[in-house]
Amino acid sequence: MAEIIQKDGTWVFDGDALRLTPGRDKNVGLLRRTLGELTVPLRALAGVSFEQGRRSGRLRLRLRDGADPLLHATGGRLAEPHDPYGLTVEPDRYGVAEYLVDEVRNALLLEQVPAGPLDEYLLPGPAVPVSVSAGDGTASFDGEQVRLEWNWKTEDAKAAAGTRTLALADIAAVEWQPAVGLENGQLRFTVRNAPTEAPAKYDPNAVELWGFKKDPLMALVAAAVQARLPHPARPAAERPAPSPAGAPAAEPAPAPEDEHDALLRRLRELGDLHRAGVLTDEEFALAKQAVLKRM
């Protein structure tokens, strides 16, 4: 067994998996502290490295593509304080870090773990229920539904639609992006049959992020949802078959009574976005048709 204990955290390798525990140092990012301990199976690893520096070094894990829903949902955009797969190492522990790297690399060779992509998640993603407030709203996920609630900072046309509830079956994709420079970040849900290119500020299926402290926590919501969506690398044969060419798409089930008002609000909201020039004529027509079908 190889173990390294630092202010930044503790990594323990037992031959089958790496256990990563975040430290309590003030420099440990909020996302890492909230995510807590991670257990990374050996077969989820593509490699490990150690970079020495004058003041400190850095251990880094490289996971196989498709192994972790968090990495998929964030697209590798987590900054260093929040990246759970990096560890800052003090100079007096460089030897221990190099020993851990050797142990992991030897295990990968002995077990002949391939470095290629996976078609299943080997990490479970964050536990649910999970709820985070940041930017212009609050995103909550209970394992079956996403709930988006707006605050006083939300753009008027978006807030007018009221609280959004998205069933997991209606979500085609989820993505988290941090704010970079003058560009705001977002937590965006792509809803089936309702594509849009509207900025997060106007998109009722997105939370706009402005680069504040709690923004990275929205990545936990994204990862929890991603872990329960079909894996992006699943064979096509295992995915729902598309409708035959020329055949009408299956009609969605009629909306229950308690959803009718929400759908009416959605239509008004789409009209506002169209008049404001956020949605093109084609986008507005497609989104409107999808809402009307549900009604």
PDB file of N, CA and C in Angstrom, residues 4 6-11 19-38 58-59 70 78-89 213 216-217 219-220:
ATOM      1  N   ILE A   4       0.120   8.983   0.871  1.00  0.00           N
ATOM      2  CA  ILE A   4       0.745  10.287   1.048  1.00  0.00           C
ATOM      3  C   ILE A   4      -0.262  11.211   1.734  1.00  0.00           C
ATOM      4  N   GLN A   6      -0.986  15.071   3.052  1.00  0.00           N
ATOM      5  CA  GLN A   6      -0.595  16.471   2.906  1.00  0.00           C
ATOM      6  C   GLN A   6      -1.711  17.381   3.422  1.00  0.00           C
ATOM      7  N   LYS A   7      -1.383  18.664   3.600  1.00  0.00           N
ATOM      8  CA  LYS A   7      -2.425  19.614   3.999  1.00  0.00           C
ATOM      9  C   LYS A   7      -3.524  19.677   2.946  1.00  0.00           C
ATOM     10  N   ASP A   8      -3.145  19.482   1.695  1.00  0.00           N
ATOM     11  CA  ASP A   8      -4.095  19.544   0.581  1.00  0.00           C
ATOM     12  C   ASP A   8      -5.015  18.329   0.527  1.00  0.00           C
ATOM     13  N   GLY A   9      -4.594  17.228   1.145  1.00  0.00           N
ATOM     14  CA  GLY A   9      -5.408  16.022   1.129  1.00  0.00           C
ATOM     15  C   GLY A   9      -4.565  14.778   1.329  1.00  0.00           C
ATOM     16  N   THR A  10      -5.226  13.626   1.276  1.00  0.00           N
ATOM     17  CA  THR A  10      -4.560  12.335   1.463  1.00  0.00           C
ATOM     18  C   THR A  10      -4.938  11.404   0.321  1.00  0.00           C
ATOM     19  N   TRP A  11      -3.921  10.762  -0.256  1.00  0.00           N
ATOM     20  CA  TRP A  11      -4.149   9.756  -1.289  1.00  0.00           C
ATOM     21  C   TRP A  11      -3.626   8.414  -0.770  1.00  0.00           C
ATOM     22  N   ARG A  19      -7.895   5.984  -3.046  1.00  0.00           N
ATOM     23  CA  ARG A  19      -8.851   6.709  -2.216  1.00  0.00           C
ATOM     24  C   ARG A  19      -8.342   8.128  -2.033  1.00  0.00           C
ATOM     25  N   LEU A  20      -9.112   9.106  -2.492  1.00  0.00           N
ATOM     26  CA  LEU A  20      -8.710  10.511  -2.467  1.00  0.00           C
ATOM     27  C   LEU A  20      -9.562  11.249  -1.444  1.00  0.00           C
ATOM     28  N   THR A  21      -8.919  11.788  -0.422  1.00  0.00           N
ATOM     29  CA  THR A  21      -9.617  12.512   0.632  1.00  0.00           C
ATOM     30  C   THR A  21      -9.125  13.953   0.646  1.00  0.00           C
ATOM     31  N   PRO A  22     -10.020  14.932   0.478  1.00  0.00           N
ATOM     32  CA  PRO A  22      -9.570  16.331   0.483  1.00  0.00           C
ATOM     33  C   PRO A  22      -9.111  16.761   1.871  1.00  0.00           C
ATOM     34  N   GLY A  23      -8.144  17.653   1.921  1.00  0.00           N
ATOM     35  CA  GLY A  23      -7.662  18.173   3.194  1.00  0.00           C
ATOM     36  C   GLY A  23      -8.534  19.307   3.695  1.00  0.00           C
ATOM     37  N   ARG A  24      -8.130  19.865   4.842  1.00  0.00           N
ATOM     38  CA  ARG A  24      -8.894  20.963   5.442  1.00  0.00           C
ATOM     39  C   ARG A  24      -8.178  22.301   5.300  1.00  0.00           C
ATOM     40  N   ASP A  25      -7.135  22.319   4.494  1.00  0.00           N
ATOM     41  CA  ASP A  25      -6.398  23.551   4.277  1.00  0.00           C
ATOM     42  C   ASP A  25      -7.295  24.582   3.586  1.00  0.00           C
ATOM     43  N   LYS A  26      -7.059  25.859   3.873  1.00  0.00           N
ATOM     44  CA  LYS A  26      -7.895  26.919   3.299  1.00  0.00           C
ATOM     45  C   LYS A  26      -7.802  26.981   1.779  1.00  0.00           C
ATOM     46  N   ASN A  27      -6.745  26.423   1.213  1.00  0.00           N
ATOM     47  CA  ASN A  27      -6.577  26.451  -0.236  1.00  0.00           C
ATOM     48  C   ASN A  27      -7.327  25.339  -0.957  1.00  0.00           C
ATOM     49  N   VAL A  28      -7.938  24.413  -0.203  1.00  0.00           N
ATOM     50  CA  VAL A  28      -8.718  23.347  -0.829  1.00  0.00           C
ATOM     51  C   VAL A  28     -10.033  23.943  -1.326  1.00  0.00           C
ATOM     52  N   GLY A  29     -10.348  23.737  -2.596  1.00  0.00           N
ATOM     53  CA  GLY A  29     -11.531  24.341  -3.199  1.00  0.00           C
ATOM     54  C   GLY A  29     -12.831  23.853  -2.593  1.00  0.00           C
ATOM     55  N   LEU A  30     -13.865  24.694  -2.686  1.00  0.00           N
ATOM     56  CA  LEU A  30     -15.172  24.375  -2.116  1.00  0.00           C
ATOM     57  C   LEU A  30     -15.770  23.115  -2.727  1.00  0.00           C
ATOM     58  N   LEU A  31     -15.592  22.923  -4.012  1.00  0.00           N
ATOM     59  CA  LEU A  31     -16.150  21.730  -4.655  1.00  0.00           C
ATOM     60  C   LEU A  31     -15.516  20.466  -4.099  1.00  0.00           C
ATOM     61  N   ARG A  32     -14.191  20.472  -3.948  1.00  0.00           N
ATOM     62  CA  ARG A  32     -13.505  19.282  -3.413  1.00  0.00           C
ATOM     63  C   ARG A  32     -13.985  18.961  -2.004  1.00  0.00           C
ATOM     64  N   ARG A  33     -14.131  19.986  -1.169  1.00  0.00           N
ATOM     65  CA  ARG A  33     -14.567  19.757   0.204  1.00  0.00           C
ATOM     66  C   ARG A  33     -15.996  19.216   0.240  1.00  0.00           C
ATOM     67  N   THR A  34     -16.850  19.738  -0.634  1.00  0.00           N
ATOM     68  CA  THR A  34     -18.245  19.297  -0.654  1.00  0.00           C
ATOM     69  C   THR A  34     -18.371  17.898  -1.247  1.00  0.00           C
ATOM     70  N   LEU A  35     -17.592  17.604  -2.262  1.00  0.00           N
ATOM     71  CA  LEU A  35     -17.631  16.295  -2.902  1.00  0.00           C
ATOM     72  C   LEU A  35     -17.171  15.198  -1.950  1.00  0.00           C
ATOM     73  N   GLY A  36     -16.185  15.522  -1.104  1.00  0.00           N
ATOM     74  CA  GLY A  36     -15.720  14.562  -0.106  1.00  0.00           C
ATOM     75  C   GLY A  36     -14.808  13.501  -0.685  1.00  0.00           C
ATOM     76  N   GLU A  37     -14.708  12.380   0.003  1.00  0.00           N
ATOM     77  CA  GLU A  37     -13.790  11.309  -0.392  1.00  0.00           C
ATOM     78  C   GLU A  37     -14.257  10.616  -1.662  1.00  0.00           C
ATOM     79  N   LEU A  38     -13.304  10.341  -2.546  1.00  0.00           N
ATOM     80  CA  LEU A  38     -13.575   9.621  -3.790  1.00  0.00           C
ATOM     81  C   LEU A  38     -12.771   8.332  -3.814  1.00  0.00           C
ATOM     82  N   ARG A  58       3.129  18.652  -7.715  1.00  0.00           N
ATOM     83  CA  ARG A  58       1.728  18.371  -8.006  1.00  0.00           C
ATOM     84  C   ARG A  58       1.557  16.950  -8.518  1.00  0.00           C
ATOM     85  N   LEU A  59       0.772  16.161  -7.779  1.00  0.00           N
ATOM     86  CA  LEU A  59       0.358  14.843  -8.252  1.00  0.00           C
ATOM     87  C   LEU A  59      -0.893  15.009  -9.103  1.00  0.00           C
ATOM     88  N   LEU A  70     -18.533  13.476 -13.600  1.00  0.00           N
ATOM     89  CA  LEU A  70     -18.140  14.842 -13.256  1.00  0.00           C
ATOM     90  C   LEU A  70     -17.242  15.429 -14.338  1.00  0.00           C
ATOM     91  N   LEU A  78     -12.634  22.256 -14.650  1.00  0.00           N
ATOM     92  CA  LEU A  78     -12.478  22.546 -13.228  1.00  0.00           C
ATOM     93  C   LEU A  78     -11.085  23.109 -12.956  1.00  0.00           C
ATOM     94  N   ALA A  79     -11.032  24.272 -12.317  1.00  0.00           N
ATOM     95  CA  ALA A  79      -9.755  24.896 -11.997  1.00  0.00           C
ATOM     96  C   ALA A  79      -9.050  24.113 -10.890  1.00  0.00           C
ATOM     97  N   GLU A  80      -7.759  24.340 -10.731  1.00  0.00           N
ATOM     98  CA  GLU A  80      -6.929  23.550  -9.818  1.00  0.00           C
ATOM     99  C   GLU A  80      -7.464  23.449  -8.386  1.00  0.00           C
ATOM    100  N   PRO A  81      -7.959  24.526  -7.755  1.00  0.00           N
ATOM    101  CA  PRO A  81      -8.420  24.357  -6.370  1.00  0.00           C
ATOM    102  C   PRO A  81      -9.597  23.401  -6.242  1.00  0.00           C
ATOM    103  N   HIS A  82     -10.351  23.224  -7.355  1.00  0.00           N
ATOM    104  CA  HIS A  82     -11.562  22.404  -7.307  1.00  0.00           C
ATOM    105  C   HIS A  82     -11.374  21.033  -7.957  1.00  0.00           C
ATOM    106  N   ASP A  83     -10.262  20.824  -8.630  1.00  0.00           N
ATOM    107  CA  ASP A  83     -10.012  19.561  -9.326  1.00  0.00           C
ATOM    108  C   ASP A  83      -9.737  18.452  -8.311  1.00  0.00           C
ATOM    109  N   PRO A  84     -10.621  17.445  -8.201  1.00  0.00           N
ATOM    110  CA  PRO A  84     -10.404  16.397  -7.198  1.00  0.00           C
ATOM    111  C   PRO A  84      -9.275  15.436  -7.558  1.00  0.00           C
ATOM    112  N   TYR A  85      -8.758  15.536  -8.788  1.00  0.00           N
ATOM    113  CA  TYR A  85      -7.753  14.579  -9.248  1.00  0.00           C
ATOM    114  C   TYR A  85      -6.343  15.169  -9.270  1.00  0.00           C
ATOM    115  N   GLY A  86      -6.127  16.203  -8.448  1.00  0.00           N
ATOM    116  CA  GLY A  86      -4.799  16.762  -8.279  1.00  0.00           C
ATOM    117  C   GLY A  86      -4.497  16.937  -6.801  1.00  0.00           C
ATOM    118  N   LEU A  87      -3.224  16.862  -6.430  1.00  0.00           N
ATOM    119  CA  LEU A  87      -2.817  17.007  -5.024  1.00  0.00           C
ATOM    120  C   LEU A  87      -1.517  17.802  -4.955  1.00  0.00           C
ATOM    121  N   THR A  88      -1.520  18.869  -4.156  1.00  0.00           N
ATOM    122  CA  THR A  88      -0.307  19.651  -3.940  1.00  0.00           C
ATOM    123  C   THR A  88       0.599  18.931  -2.944  1.00  0.00           C
ATOM    124  N   VAL A  89       1.895  18.808  -3.281  1.00  0.00           N
ATOM    125  CA  VAL A  89       2.850  18.039  -2.475  1.00  0.00           C
ATOM    126  C   VAL A  89       3.977  18.954  -1.998  1.00  0.00           C
ATOM    127  N   LYS A 213     -18.144  32.482  -5.672  1.00  0.00           N
ATOM    128  CA  LYS A 213     -17.584  31.367  -4.906  1.00  0.00           C
ATOM    129  C   LYS A 213     -18.312  30.049  -5.122  1.00  0.00           C
ATOM    130  N   PRO A 216     -18.664  26.686  -8.729  1.00  0.00           N
ATOM    131  CA  PRO A 216     -18.213  25.307  -8.982  1.00  0.00           C
ATOM    132  C   PRO A 216     -19.157  24.252  -8.421  1.00  0.00           C
ATOM    133  N   LEU A 217     -19.935  24.584  -7.377  1.00  0.00           N
ATOM    134  CA  LEU A 217     -20.842  23.597  -6.805  1.00  0.00           C
ATOM    135  C   LEU A 217     -21.939  23.198  -7.784  1.00  0.00           C
ATOM    136  N   ALA A 219     -21.448  22.304 -10.620  1.00  0.00           N
ATOM    137  CA  ALA A 219     -20.919  21.140 -11.328  1.00  0.00           C
ATOM    138  C   ALA A 219     -21.364  19.839 -10.665  1.00  0.00           C
ATOM    139  N   LEU A 220     -21.653  19.880  -9.360  1.00  0.00           N
ATOM    140  CA  LEU A 220     -22.141  18.684  -8.667  1.00  0.00           C
ATOM    141  C   LEU A 220     -23.525  18.302  -9.169  1.00  0.00           C
TER     142      LEU A 220
END
